Amino acid sequence: MKRNVLIIGAGGVAHVVAHKCAQNNVQLGDIHIASRTLSKCQAIIESVHEKGSLRKPGLLQAHQLDAMDVEATKFLIRATRSQIVINVGSPFLNMSVLQACIETGAAYMDTAIHEDPAKVCEAPPWYANYEWKRRQACKEARVTAVLGVGFDPGVVNAYARYAIDSYFDSVDSIDIIDVNAGSHGRYFATNFDPEINFREFVSTVWSWENNSWKANQMFEHRKEWDLPVTGKSTTYLTGHDELHSMSQNLGVPNIRFWMGFGDHYINVFTVLKNLGLLSEQPVRTARGQEVVPLEVVKAVLPDPASLAPGYTGKTCIGDLVKGSKDGQAREVLIYNVCDHEESFAEVGSQAISYTAGVPAVAAALLIANGTWDVGGMVNVEELDPAPFIALMNRMGLVTRARHDGQDYVVDPQQQVVERSSTDKVVNSR
Ligand code: NDP
């Protein structure tokens, strides 16, 4: 059993993580929030109190921390007696925070792959360039490290594992589809850290095709999907963290990631990019100041967390899995729909932050009760998806499946019962 959580970062996702930890503080214990800007941590704590999110009276504390400083992070982990660290700061922090966990024995979680500020759109193998180099160290220290446990990466990895195990004899392709059909009413904004958002798309994007990596240009491949609730949606092939780990762990020959973009986003993105304003390389101004254009663009765009009030519409994110079962071709969409306004009413956040934050806290609960406390480094598709999906169903992110003319809530615990009594899982559907 592990208790006491240290949340790193105080942005949009951390806001949701803090609320959800508070709702589950009976199991999780003390909650600490640490970030570069103390006032942002304090604002989250105020919001938790305002919404009455604490399940029972308990400790909720803010701390100023530069999480690039491993010694300072180790000190805070020990001082707060935190046994679980949820890293939802910038992805530049991953390796420092992970190191602090390895040296203190705390369990580690994040929601995005590590990034080097000086590099964009690195070529695969992404996890092998950074996190997986510490696998042995985690194993030797018996430290649980669950990588990429937001929605994508995270839940979509669990969906892939679940679909493969429950619906198919063999799988040929997984298309991860991420559509935000919401509206924030601003001229232009990104739904999470603009710097990280743009860095995903400014150069070559990668897909896993016929068991090897294929390089594509951004916005080169476009596809329309007819999704539940959000309806007809235009998406573009992009690279994404989970493609790498899933390509290595699942044995599926084709794995692609499709993200929805409106024409307006593409126009603004194209102008910024062509002007050189999305560059991660420093430039010198006429006054002799050195600035990184991408950091300047981030500074002038709305803070993603500020989009939440008045955000309307829904997200639909899921995996379209194709393969065969009992000699017949089969296609299953396993997905979640999340509502911006409902997320705001519950925790004061928009749905992108909500869908990333809830899975991280579900994972923390599974580590706390031992179910996912594996004592080593794993990506989400390596873990049993059933307790994760079942828990999220009760925490605000409901999983559904659509196939063969049916559309229903996936209840893995129910299916586990069916499995033991009939030895058949999905045929009963
Ligand atoms: P934000 O930019 O809103 O928040 C990032 C936070 O990290 C800020 O509070 C920032 O502090 C803090 N931070 C940055 N550097 C340091 C440092 N050196 N020490 C301590 N704190 C630091 O991002 P989001 O909340 O939108 O996203 C958080 C993470 O979640 C990102 O990694 C993002 O990629 C990921 N994400 C994952 C999703 C998924 O589904 N898997 C979806 C959405 C996001 P300051 O305010 O001072 O700058």
Short mmCIF file of N, CA and C in Angstrom, two decimals, residues 22 34 38 89 136 336 346 383:
data_model
loop_
_atom_site.label_atom_id
_atom_site.label_comp_id
_atom_site.label_asym_id
_atom_site.label_seq_id
_atom_site.Cartn_x
_atom_site.Cartn_y
_atom_site.Cartn_z
N ALA A 22 -8.02 14.77 -4.39
CA ALA A 22 -8.79 15.21 -3.22
C ALA A 22 -10.05 14.36 -3.06
N ALA A 34 3.54 20.86 -6.23
CA ALA A 34 4.80 21.60 -6.33
C ALA A 34 5.02 22.05 -7.76
N LEU A 38 4.67 29.31 -7.30
CA LEU A 38 3.92 28.91 -6.10
C LEU A 38 2.46 29.36 -6.17
N GLY A 89 4.03 18.15 -14.93
CA GLY A 89 4.70 19.38 -15.33
C GLY A 89 5.05 19.27 -16.80
N GLN A 136 16.35 -0.52 -16.10
CA GLN A 136 17.12 -1.38 -15.22
C GLN A 136 17.23 -0.75 -13.83
N ASN A 336 -14.07 7.05 -25.63
CA ASN A 336 -14.69 7.85 -24.57
C ASN A 336 -15.15 9.18 -25.15
N GLU A 346 -17.64 20.17 -12.73
CA GLU A 346 -17.15 19.30 -11.66
C GLU A 346 -15.86 19.83 -11.02
N LEU A 383 0.16 -3.27 -18.73
CA LEU A 383 -0.59 -3.52 -17.48
C LEU A 383 -1.98 -4.06 -17.79
#
